[in-house]
Amino acid sequence: MLGLASAAYWVYQKEVAVSQPIAVAFVSSFLIGTFLITPDLDLAEQQVRAKGRWGWLGWFWVPYGWMFAHRGLSHTWIVGPLTRLLYLGAMGVVLYWIITAITGYVGLNFNLQAQLKAPPQEVLWALVLGYYASQWLHLIADGIWPDSGLLRSGKRRR
Ligand SMILES: [Zn+2]
Protein backbone atom coordinates (compact mmCIF):
# COMPACT_ATOMS: atom_id res chain seq x y z
CA MET A 1 0.00 0.00 0.00
CA LEU A 2 2.90 2.33 0.72
CA GLY A 3 4.25 1.65 -2.77
CA LEU A 4 0.88 2.53 -4.22
CA ALA A 5 0.76 5.70 -2.18
CA SER A 6 4.15 6.80 -3.45
CA ALA A 7 3.10 5.87 -6.99
CA ALA A 8 0.01 7.97 -6.49
CA TYR A 9 2.20 10.78 -5.27
CA TRP A 10 4.44 10.46 -8.33
CA VAL A 11 1.38 10.59 -10.61
CA TYR A 12 0.17 13.51 -8.56
CA GLN A 13 3.37 15.44 -9.15
CA LYS A 14 3.28 14.67 -12.88
CA GLU A 15 -0.32 15.69 -13.22
CA VAL A 16 -0.18 18.69 -11.01
CA ALA A 17 1.02 20.98 -13.78
CA VAL A 18 -1.74 19.79 -16.13
CA SER A 19 -4.90 20.04 -14.10
CA GLN A 20 -4.27 20.69 -10.47
CA PRO A 21 -7.73 20.59 -8.87
CA ILE A 22 -8.64 17.31 -10.58
CA ALA A 23 -5.36 15.62 -9.66
CA VAL A 24 -5.53 16.87 -6.11
CA ALA A 25 -9.12 15.62 -5.81
CA PHE A 26 -8.24 12.19 -7.18
CA VAL A 27 -5.13 11.69 -5.06
CA SER A 28 -6.66 12.98 -1.85
CA SER A 29 -9.75 10.81 -2.13
CA PHE A 30 -7.52 7.87 -3.10
CA LEU A 31 -5.41 8.40 0.02
CA ILE A 32 -8.46 8.89 2.23
CA GLY A 33 -9.92 5.68 0.80
CA THR A 34 -6.64 3.84 1.37
CA PHE A 35 -6.04 4.90 4.94
CA LEU A 36 -9.22 6.28 6.50
CA ILE A 37 -12.32 4.90 4.78
CA THR A 38 -11.49 1.29 4.03
CA PRO A 39 -13.73 -1.79 3.66
CA ASP A 40 -12.23 -3.17 6.87
CA LEU A 41 -14.20 -0.61 8.87
CA ASP A 42 -16.76 -3.43 8.94
CA LEU A 43 -14.60 -4.57 11.87
CA ALA A 44 -14.86 -1.22 13.65
CA GLU A 45 -16.61 -2.80 16.63
CA GLN A 46 -13.21 -4.37 17.31
CA GLN A 47 -9.76 -2.91 16.79
CA VAL A 48 -8.79 -2.43 13.19
CA ARG A 49 -6.04 -0.33 11.63
CA ALA A 50 -8.35 1.93 9.61
CA LYS A 51 -10.30 2.73 12.77
CA GLY A 52 -7.10 3.38 14.72
CA ARG A 53 -6.11 6.04 12.17
CA TRP A 54 -9.22 8.00 13.15
CA GLY A 55 -7.80 8.35 16.66
CA TRP A 56 -10.41 9.21 19.26
CA LEU A 57 -12.93 9.63 16.43
CA GLY A 58 -12.72 5.88 15.80
CA TRP A 59 -15.98 5.30 17.69
CA PHE A 60 -17.67 7.07 14.77
CA TRP A 61 -17.39 3.84 12.75
CA VAL A 62 -18.48 1.40 15.46
CA PRO A 63 -22.15 1.37 14.31
CA TYR A 64 -20.90 0.64 10.80
CA GLY A 65 -19.05 -2.36 12.22
CA TRP A 66 -22.27 -3.53 13.87
CA MET A 67 -24.25 -3.13 10.67
CA PHE A 68 -21.91 -4.95 8.32
CA ALA A 69 -20.47 -8.43 8.65
CA HIS A 70 -16.77 -8.66 7.92
CA ARG A 71 -16.17 -9.20 4.22
CA GLY A 72 -19.89 -9.16 3.56
CA LEU A 73 -21.64 -6.38 1.69
CA SER A 74 -18.88 -3.98 2.73
CA HIS A 75 -16.46 -5.92 0.52
CA THR A 76 -18.44 -5.77 -2.71
CA TRP A 77 -17.29 -3.74 -5.71
CA ILE A 78 -20.12 -1.27 -6.28
CA VAL A 79 -22.42 -1.34 -3.25
CA GLY A 80 -19.64 -1.77 -0.67
CA PRO A 81 -17.93 1.60 -1.17
CA LEU A 82 -21.38 3.19 -1.45
CA THR A 83 -22.42 1.89 1.99
CA ARG A 84 -19.53 3.81 3.56
CA LEU A 85 -20.38 7.02 1.69
CA LEU A 86 -24.03 6.74 2.71
CA TYR A 87 -22.98 6.03 6.29
CA LEU A 88 -20.73 9.11 6.28
CA GLY A 89 -23.53 11.18 4.77
CA ALA A 90 -26.11 9.97 7.30
CA MET A 91 -23.74 10.60 10.20
CA GLY A 92 -22.92 14.01 8.75
CA VAL A 93 -26.61 14.92 8.65
CA VAL A 94 -27.06 13.79 12.26
CA LEU A 95 -24.01 15.79 13.29
CA TYR A 96 -25.34 18.82 11.41
CA TRP A 97 -28.69 18.54 13.24
CA ILE A 98 -26.94 18.34 16.59
CA ILE A 99 -24.73 21.33 15.81
CA THR A 100 -27.62 23.48 14.54
CA ALA A 101 -29.71 22.46 17.57
CA ILE A 102 -26.93 23.44 19.97
CA THR A 103 -26.00 26.67 18.19
CA GLY A 104 -29.69 27.57 17.88
CA TYR A 105 -30.15 26.91 21.59
CA VAL A 106 -27.33 29.26 22.56
CA GLY A 107 -28.62 31.83 20.09
CA LEU A 108 -26.03 31.49 17.37
CA ASN A 109 -27.05 31.29 13.77
CA PHE A 110 -25.09 28.44 12.29
CA ASN A 111 -25.52 28.28 8.56
CA LEU A 112 -23.27 25.69 6.99
CA GLN A 113 -25.12 25.60 3.69
CA ALA A 114 -24.22 29.21 3.01
CA GLN A 115 -20.55 28.32 3.29
CA LEU A 116 -20.59 25.16 1.18
CA LYS A 117 -20.24 25.35 -2.56
CA ALA A 118 -20.40 22.27 -4.76
CA PRO A 119 -17.11 21.70 -6.60
CA PRO A 120 -17.10 21.50 -10.42
CA GLN A 121 -18.39 18.25 -11.91
CA GLU A 122 -14.99 17.00 -13.09
CA VAL A 123 -13.60 17.45 -9.57
CA LEU A 124 -16.51 15.44 -8.17
CA TRP A 125 -15.80 12.67 -10.67
CA ALA A 126 -12.13 12.69 -9.70
CA LEU A 127 -13.14 12.35 -6.04
CA VAL A 128 -15.42 9.40 -6.82
CA LEU A 129 -12.83 7.71 -9.04
CA GLY A 130 -10.03 8.13 -6.52
CA TYR A 131 -12.20 6.72 -3.76
CA TYR A 132 -13.43 3.76 -5.79
CA ALA A 133 -9.91 2.99 -7.04
CA SER A 134 -8.66 2.75 -3.44
CA GLN A 135 -11.57 0.50 -2.45
CA TRP A 136 -11.05 -1.80 -5.42
CA LEU A 137 -7.35 -2.15 -4.68
CA HIS A 138 -8.30 -3.21 -1.17
CA LEU A 139 -10.72 -5.81 -2.53
CA ILE A 140 -8.10 -7.14 -4.96
CA ALA A 141 -5.61 -7.35 -2.07
CA ASP A 142 -8.27 -9.33 -0.19
CA GLY A 143 -8.62 -11.62 -3.20
CA ILE A 144 -12.13 -10.45 -4.03
CA TRP A 145 -12.83 -9.91 -7.72
CA PRO A 146 -15.93 -8.37 -9.29
CA ASP A 147 -17.17 -11.77 -10.47
CA SER A 148 -16.44 -13.58 -7.21
CA GLY A 149 -19.73 -12.61 -5.61
CA LEU A 150 -21.40 -15.91 -6.42
CA LEU A 151 -18.32 -18.07 -6.14
CA ARG A 152 -17.47 -16.60 -2.78
CA SER A 153 -20.68 -17.45 -1.00
CA GLY A 154 -20.15 -20.02 1.69
CA LYS A 155 -16.44 -19.57 2.21
CA ARG A 156 -15.59 -16.46 4.13
CA ARG A 157 -12.08 -15.54 5.13
CA ARG A 158 -10.77 -12.72 7.26
ZN1 LIG B 1 -10.71 -6.22 3.77
PDB file of C-alpha atoms and ligand atoms in Angstrom:
ATOM      1  CA  MET A   1       0.000   0.000   0.000  1.00  0.00           C
ATOM      2  CA  LEU A   2       2.903   2.328   0.721  1.00  0.00           C
ATOM      3  CA  GLY A   3       4.250   1.649  -2.769  1.00  0.00           C
ATOM      4  CA  LEU A   4       0.882   2.533  -4.216  1.00  0.00           C
ATOM      5  CA  ALA A   5       0.762   5.697  -2.176  1.00  0.00           C
ATOM      6  CA  SER A   6       4.148   6.804  -3.452  1.00  0.00           C
ATOM      7  CA  ALA A   7       3.101   5.865  -6.990  1.00  0.00           C
ATOM      8  CA  ALA A   8       0.014   7.970  -6.486  1.00  0.00           C
ATOM      9  CA  TYR A   9       2.199  10.784  -5.275  1.00  0.00           C
ATOM     10  CA  TRP A  10       4.436  10.458  -8.325  1.00  0.00           C
ATOM     11  CA  VAL A  11       1.382  10.592 -10.607  1.00  0.00           C
ATOM     12  CA  TYR A  12       0.166  13.514  -8.562  1.00  0.00           C
ATOM     13  CA  GLN A  13       3.370  15.441  -9.154  1.00  0.00           C
ATOM     14  CA  LYS A  14       3.277  14.667 -12.876  1.00  0.00           C
ATOM     15  CA  GLU A  15      -0.325  15.686 -13.223  1.00  0.00           C
ATOM     16  CA  VAL A  16      -0.178  18.693 -11.011  1.00  0.00           C
ATOM     17  CA  ALA A  17       1.019  20.977 -13.785  1.00  0.00           C
ATOM     18  CA  VAL A  18      -1.740  19.792 -16.128  1.00  0.00           C
ATOM     19  CA  SER A  19      -4.898  20.043 -14.103  1.00  0.00           C
ATOM     20  CA  GLN A  20      -4.272  20.692 -10.468  1.00  0.00           C
ATOM     21  CA  PRO A  21      -7.730  20.585  -8.872  1.00  0.00           C
ATOM     22  CA  ILE A  22      -8.643  17.315 -10.580  1.00  0.00           C
ATOM     23  CA  ALA A  23      -5.360  15.618  -9.664  1.00  0.00           C
ATOM     24  CA  VAL A  24      -5.531  16.865  -6.106  1.00  0.00           C
ATOM     25  CA  ALA A  25      -9.120  15.624  -5.812  1.00  0.00           C
ATOM     26  CA  PHE A  26      -8.236  12.190  -7.181  1.00  0.00           C
ATOM     27  CA  VAL A  27      -5.128  11.694  -5.058  1.00  0.00           C
ATOM     28  CA  SER A  28      -6.655  12.983  -1.854  1.00  0.00           C
ATOM     29  CA  SER A  29      -9.755  10.808  -2.133  1.00  0.00           C
ATOM     30  CA  PHE A  30      -7.522   7.869  -3.098  1.00  0.00           C
ATOM     31  CA  LEU A  31      -5.408   8.401   0.016  1.00  0.00           C
ATOM     32  CA  ILE A  32      -8.461   8.892   2.230  1.00  0.00           C
ATOM     33  CA  GLY A  33      -9.915   5.681   0.804  1.00  0.00           C
ATOM     34  CA  THR A  34      -6.644   3.839   1.369  1.00  0.00           C
ATOM     35  CA  PHE A  35      -6.045   4.903   4.941  1.00  0.00           C
ATOM     36  CA  LEU A  36      -9.224   6.278   6.497  1.00  0.00           C
ATOM     37  CA  ILE A  37     -12.318   4.897   4.776  1.00  0.00           C
ATOM     38  CA  THR A  38     -11.494   1.285   4.030  1.00  0.00           C
ATOM     39  CA  PRO A  39     -13.726  -1.786   3.655  1.00  0.00           C
ATOM     40  CA  ASP A  40     -12.228  -3.169   6.865  1.00  0.00           C
ATOM     41  CA  LEU A  41     -14.201  -0.609   8.871  1.00  0.00           C
ATOM     42  CA  ASP A  42     -16.759  -3.427   8.939  1.00  0.00           C
ATOM     43  CA  LEU A  43     -14.598  -4.572  11.868  1.00  0.00           C
ATOM     44  CA  ALA A  44     -14.857  -1.219  13.647  1.00  0.00           C
ATOM     45  CA  GLU A  45     -16.612  -2.798  16.631  1.00  0.00           C
ATOM     46  CA  GLN A  46     -13.210  -4.372  17.312  1.00  0.00           C
ATOM     47  CA  GLN A  47      -9.761  -2.911  16.794  1.00  0.00           C
ATOM     48  CA  VAL A  48      -8.788  -2.426  13.189  1.00  0.00           C
ATOM     49  CA  ARG A  49      -6.044  -0.325  11.631  1.00  0.00           C
ATOM     50  CA  ALA A  50      -8.351   1.927   9.612  1.00  0.00           C
ATOM     51  CA  LYS A  51     -10.296   2.729  12.770  1.00  0.00           C
ATOM     52  CA  GLY A  52      -7.095   3.384  14.716  1.00  0.00           C
ATOM     53  CA  ARG A  53      -6.112   6.045  12.172  1.00  0.00           C
ATOM     54  CA  TRP A  54      -9.223   8.003  13.153  1.00  0.00           C
ATOM     55  CA  GLY A  55      -7.797   8.348  16.655  1.00  0.00           C
ATOM     56  CA  TRP A  56     -10.412   9.214  19.258  1.00  0.00           C
ATOM     57  CA  LEU A  57     -12.932   9.625  16.432  1.00  0.00           C
ATOM     58  CA  GLY A  58     -12.719   5.882  15.797  1.00  0.00           C
ATOM     59  CA  TRP A  59     -15.984   5.300  17.685  1.00  0.00           C
ATOM     60  CA  PHE A  60     -17.674   7.068  14.771  1.00  0.00           C
ATOM     61  CA  TRP A  61     -17.393   3.842  12.747  1.00  0.00           C
ATOM     62  CA  VAL A  62     -18.481   1.403  15.456  1.00  0.00           C
ATOM     63  CA  PRO A  63     -22.154   1.367  14.313  1.00  0.00           C
ATOM     64  CA  TYR A  64     -20.900   0.638  10.800  1.00  0.00           C
ATOM     65  CA  GLY A  65     -19.051  -2.360  12.221  1.00  0.00           C
ATOM     66  CA  TRP A  66     -22.265  -3.527  13.875  1.00  0.00           C
ATOM     67  CA  MET A  67     -24.249  -3.131  10.668  1.00  0.00           C
ATOM     68  CA  PHE A  68     -21.907  -4.952   8.319  1.00  0.00           C
ATOM     69  CA  ALA A  69     -20.465  -8.426   8.650  1.00  0.00           C
ATOM     70  CA  HIS A  70     -16.768  -8.657   7.920  1.00  0.00           C
ATOM     71  CA  ARG A  71     -16.175  -9.198   4.217  1.00  0.00           C
ATOM     72  CA  GLY A  72     -19.885  -9.164   3.556  1.00  0.00           C
ATOM     73  CA  LEU A  73     -21.639  -6.385   1.693  1.00  0.00           C
ATOM     74  CA  SER A  74     -18.878  -3.985   2.726  1.00  0.00           C
ATOM     75  CA  HIS A  75     -16.464  -5.923   0.516  1.00  0.00           C
ATOM     76  CA  THR A  76     -18.436  -5.773  -2.714  1.00  0.00           C
ATOM     77  CA  TRP A  77     -17.294  -3.738  -5.707  1.00  0.00           C
ATOM     78  CA  ILE A  78     -20.119  -1.269  -6.277  1.00  0.00           C
ATOM     79  CA  VAL A  79     -22.420  -1.338  -3.253  1.00  0.00           C
ATOM     80  CA  GLY A  80     -19.637  -1.773  -0.667  1.00  0.00           C
ATOM     81  CA  PRO A  81     -17.928   1.602  -1.171  1.00  0.00           C
ATOM     82  CA  LEU A  82     -21.377   3.188  -1.452  1.00  0.00           C
ATOM     83  CA  THR A  83     -22.425   1.890   1.993  1.00  0.00           C
ATOM     84  CA  ARG A  84     -19.530   3.812   3.557  1.00  0.00           C
ATOM     85  CA  LEU A  85     -20.376   7.020   1.685  1.00  0.00           C
ATOM     86  CA  LEU A  86     -24.026   6.743   2.709  1.00  0.00           C
ATOM     87  CA  TYR A  87     -22.978   6.031   6.289  1.00  0.00           C
ATOM     88  CA  LEU A  88     -20.730   9.111   6.281  1.00  0.00           C
ATOM     89  CA  GLY A  89     -23.535  11.183   4.765  1.00  0.00           C
ATOM     90  CA  ALA A  90     -26.110   9.972   7.299  1.00  0.00           C
ATOM     91  CA  MET A  91     -23.745  10.597  10.204  1.00  0.00           C
ATOM     92  CA  GLY A  92     -22.923  14.008   8.749  1.00  0.00           C
ATOM     93  CA  VAL A  93     -26.611  14.925   8.649  1.00  0.00           C
ATOM     94  CA  VAL A  94     -27.065  13.793  12.256  1.00  0.00           C
ATOM     95  CA  LEU A  95     -24.012  15.795  13.289  1.00  0.00           C
ATOM     96  CA  TYR A  96     -25.342  18.817  11.413  1.00  0.00           C
ATOM     97  CA  TRP A  97     -28.685  18.536  13.235  1.00  0.00           C
ATOM     98  CA  ILE A  98     -26.944  18.339  16.586  1.00  0.00           C
ATOM     99  CA  ILE A  99     -24.732  21.334  15.812  1.00  0.00           C
ATOM    100  CA  THR A 100     -27.623  23.475  14.540  1.00  0.00           C
ATOM    101  CA  ALA A 101     -29.712  22.461  17.568  1.00  0.00           C
ATOM    102  CA  ILE A 102     -26.935  23.439  19.973  1.00  0.00           C
ATOM    103  CA  THR A 103     -25.998  26.672  18.191  1.00  0.00           C
ATOM    104  CA  GLY A 104     -29.686  27.571  17.882  1.00  0.00           C
ATOM    105  CA  TYR A 105     -30.148  26.914  21.587  1.00  0.00           C
ATOM    106  CA  VAL A 106     -27.333  29.256  22.564  1.00  0.00           C
ATOM    107  CA  GLY A 107     -28.624  31.833  20.093  1.00  0.00           C
ATOM    108  CA  LEU A 108     -26.029  31.490  17.367  1.00  0.00           C
ATOM    109  CA  ASN A 109     -27.052  31.287  13.766  1.00  0.00           C
ATOM    110  CA  PHE A 110     -25.089  28.442  12.289  1.00  0.00           C
ATOM    111  CA  ASN A 111     -25.524  28.279   8.555  1.00  0.00           C
ATOM    112  CA  LEU A 112     -23.272  25.690   6.989  1.00  0.00           C
ATOM    113  CA  GLN A 113     -25.124  25.601   3.687  1.00  0.00           C
ATOM    114  CA  ALA A 114     -24.222  29.214   3.006  1.00  0.00           C
ATOM    115  CA  GLN A 115     -20.549  28.315   3.290  1.00  0.00           C
ATOM    116  CA  LEU A 116     -20.590  25.160   1.180  1.00  0.00           C
ATOM    117  CA  LYS A 117     -20.243  25.345  -2.562  1.00  0.00           C
ATOM    118  CA  ALA A 118     -20.403  22.273  -4.761  1.00  0.00           C
ATOM    119  CA  PRO A 119     -17.110  21.704  -6.604  1.00  0.00           C
ATOM    120  CA  PRO A 120     -17.104  21.499 -10.424  1.00  0.00           C
ATOM    121  CA  GLN A 121     -18.388  18.251 -11.908  1.00  0.00           C
ATOM    122  CA  GLU A 122     -14.986  17.002 -13.086  1.00  0.00           C
ATOM    123  CA  VAL A 123     -13.597  17.449  -9.574  1.00  0.00           C
ATOM    124  CA  LEU A 124     -16.505  15.443  -8.166  1.00  0.00           C
ATOM    125  CA  TRP A 125     -15.798  12.672 -10.666  1.00  0.00           C
ATOM    126  CA  ALA A 126     -12.131  12.685  -9.703  1.00  0.00           C
ATOM    127  CA  LEU A 127     -13.139  12.345  -6.041  1.00  0.00           C
ATOM    128  CA  VAL A 128     -15.420   9.402  -6.817  1.00  0.00           C
ATOM    129  CA  LEU A 129     -12.832   7.707  -9.038  1.00  0.00           C
ATOM    130  CA  GLY A 130     -10.034   8.129  -6.518  1.00  0.00           C
ATOM    131  CA  TYR A 131     -12.196   6.720  -3.758  1.00  0.00           C
ATOM    132  CA  TYR A 132     -13.425   3.764  -5.793  1.00  0.00           C
ATOM    133  CA  ALA A 133      -9.907   2.989  -7.037  1.00  0.00           C
ATOM    134  CA  SER A 134      -8.664   2.746  -3.443  1.00  0.00           C
ATOM    135  CA  GLN A 135     -11.571   0.495  -2.455  1.00  0.00           C
ATOM    136  CA  TRP A 136     -11.052  -1.796  -5.424  1.00  0.00           C
ATOM    137  CA  LEU A 137      -7.348  -2.150  -4.677  1.00  0.00           C
ATOM    138  CA  HIS A 138      -8.297  -3.211  -1.166  1.00  0.00           C
ATOM    139  CA  LEU A 139     -10.720  -5.812  -2.528  1.00  0.00           C
ATOM    140  CA  ILE A 140      -8.099  -7.142  -4.955  1.00  0.00           C
ATOM    141  CA  ALA A 141      -5.608  -7.350  -2.075  1.00  0.00           C
ATOM    142  CA  ASP A 142      -8.266  -9.330  -0.191  1.00  0.00           C
ATOM    143  CA  GLY A 143      -8.624 -11.624  -3.199  1.00  0.00           C
ATOM    144  CA  ILE A 144     -12.132 -10.446  -4.027  1.00  0.00           C
ATOM    145  CA  TRP A 145     -12.833  -9.910  -7.724  1.00  0.00           C
ATOM    146  CA  PRO A 146     -15.929  -8.368  -9.286  1.00  0.00           C
ATOM    147  CA  ASP A 147     -17.165 -11.773 -10.469  1.00  0.00           C
ATOM    148  CA  SER A 148     -16.440 -13.575  -7.213  1.00  0.00           C
ATOM    149  CA  GLY A 149     -19.733 -12.605  -5.609  1.00  0.00           C
ATOM    150  CA  LEU A 150     -21.398 -15.908  -6.419  1.00  0.00           C
ATOM    151  CA  LEU A 151     -18.315 -18.067  -6.138  1.00  0.00           C
ATOM    152  CA  ARG A 152     -17.466 -16.597  -2.783  1.00  0.00           C
ATOM    153  CA  SER A 153     -20.685 -17.445  -1.003  1.00  0.00           C
ATOM    154  CA  GLY A 154     -20.150 -20.017   1.690  1.00  0.00           C
ATOM    155  CA  LYS A 155     -16.436 -19.570   2.211  1.00  0.00           C
ATOM    156  CA  ARG A 156     -15.590 -16.463   4.128  1.00  0.00           C
ATOM    157  CA  ARG A 157     -12.080 -15.543   5.129  1.00  0.00           C
ATOM    158  CA  ARG A 158     -10.773 -12.720   7.256  1.00  0.00           C
TER     159      ARG A 158
HETATM  160 ZN    ZN B   1     -10.706  -6.221   3.773  1.00  0.00          ZN
END
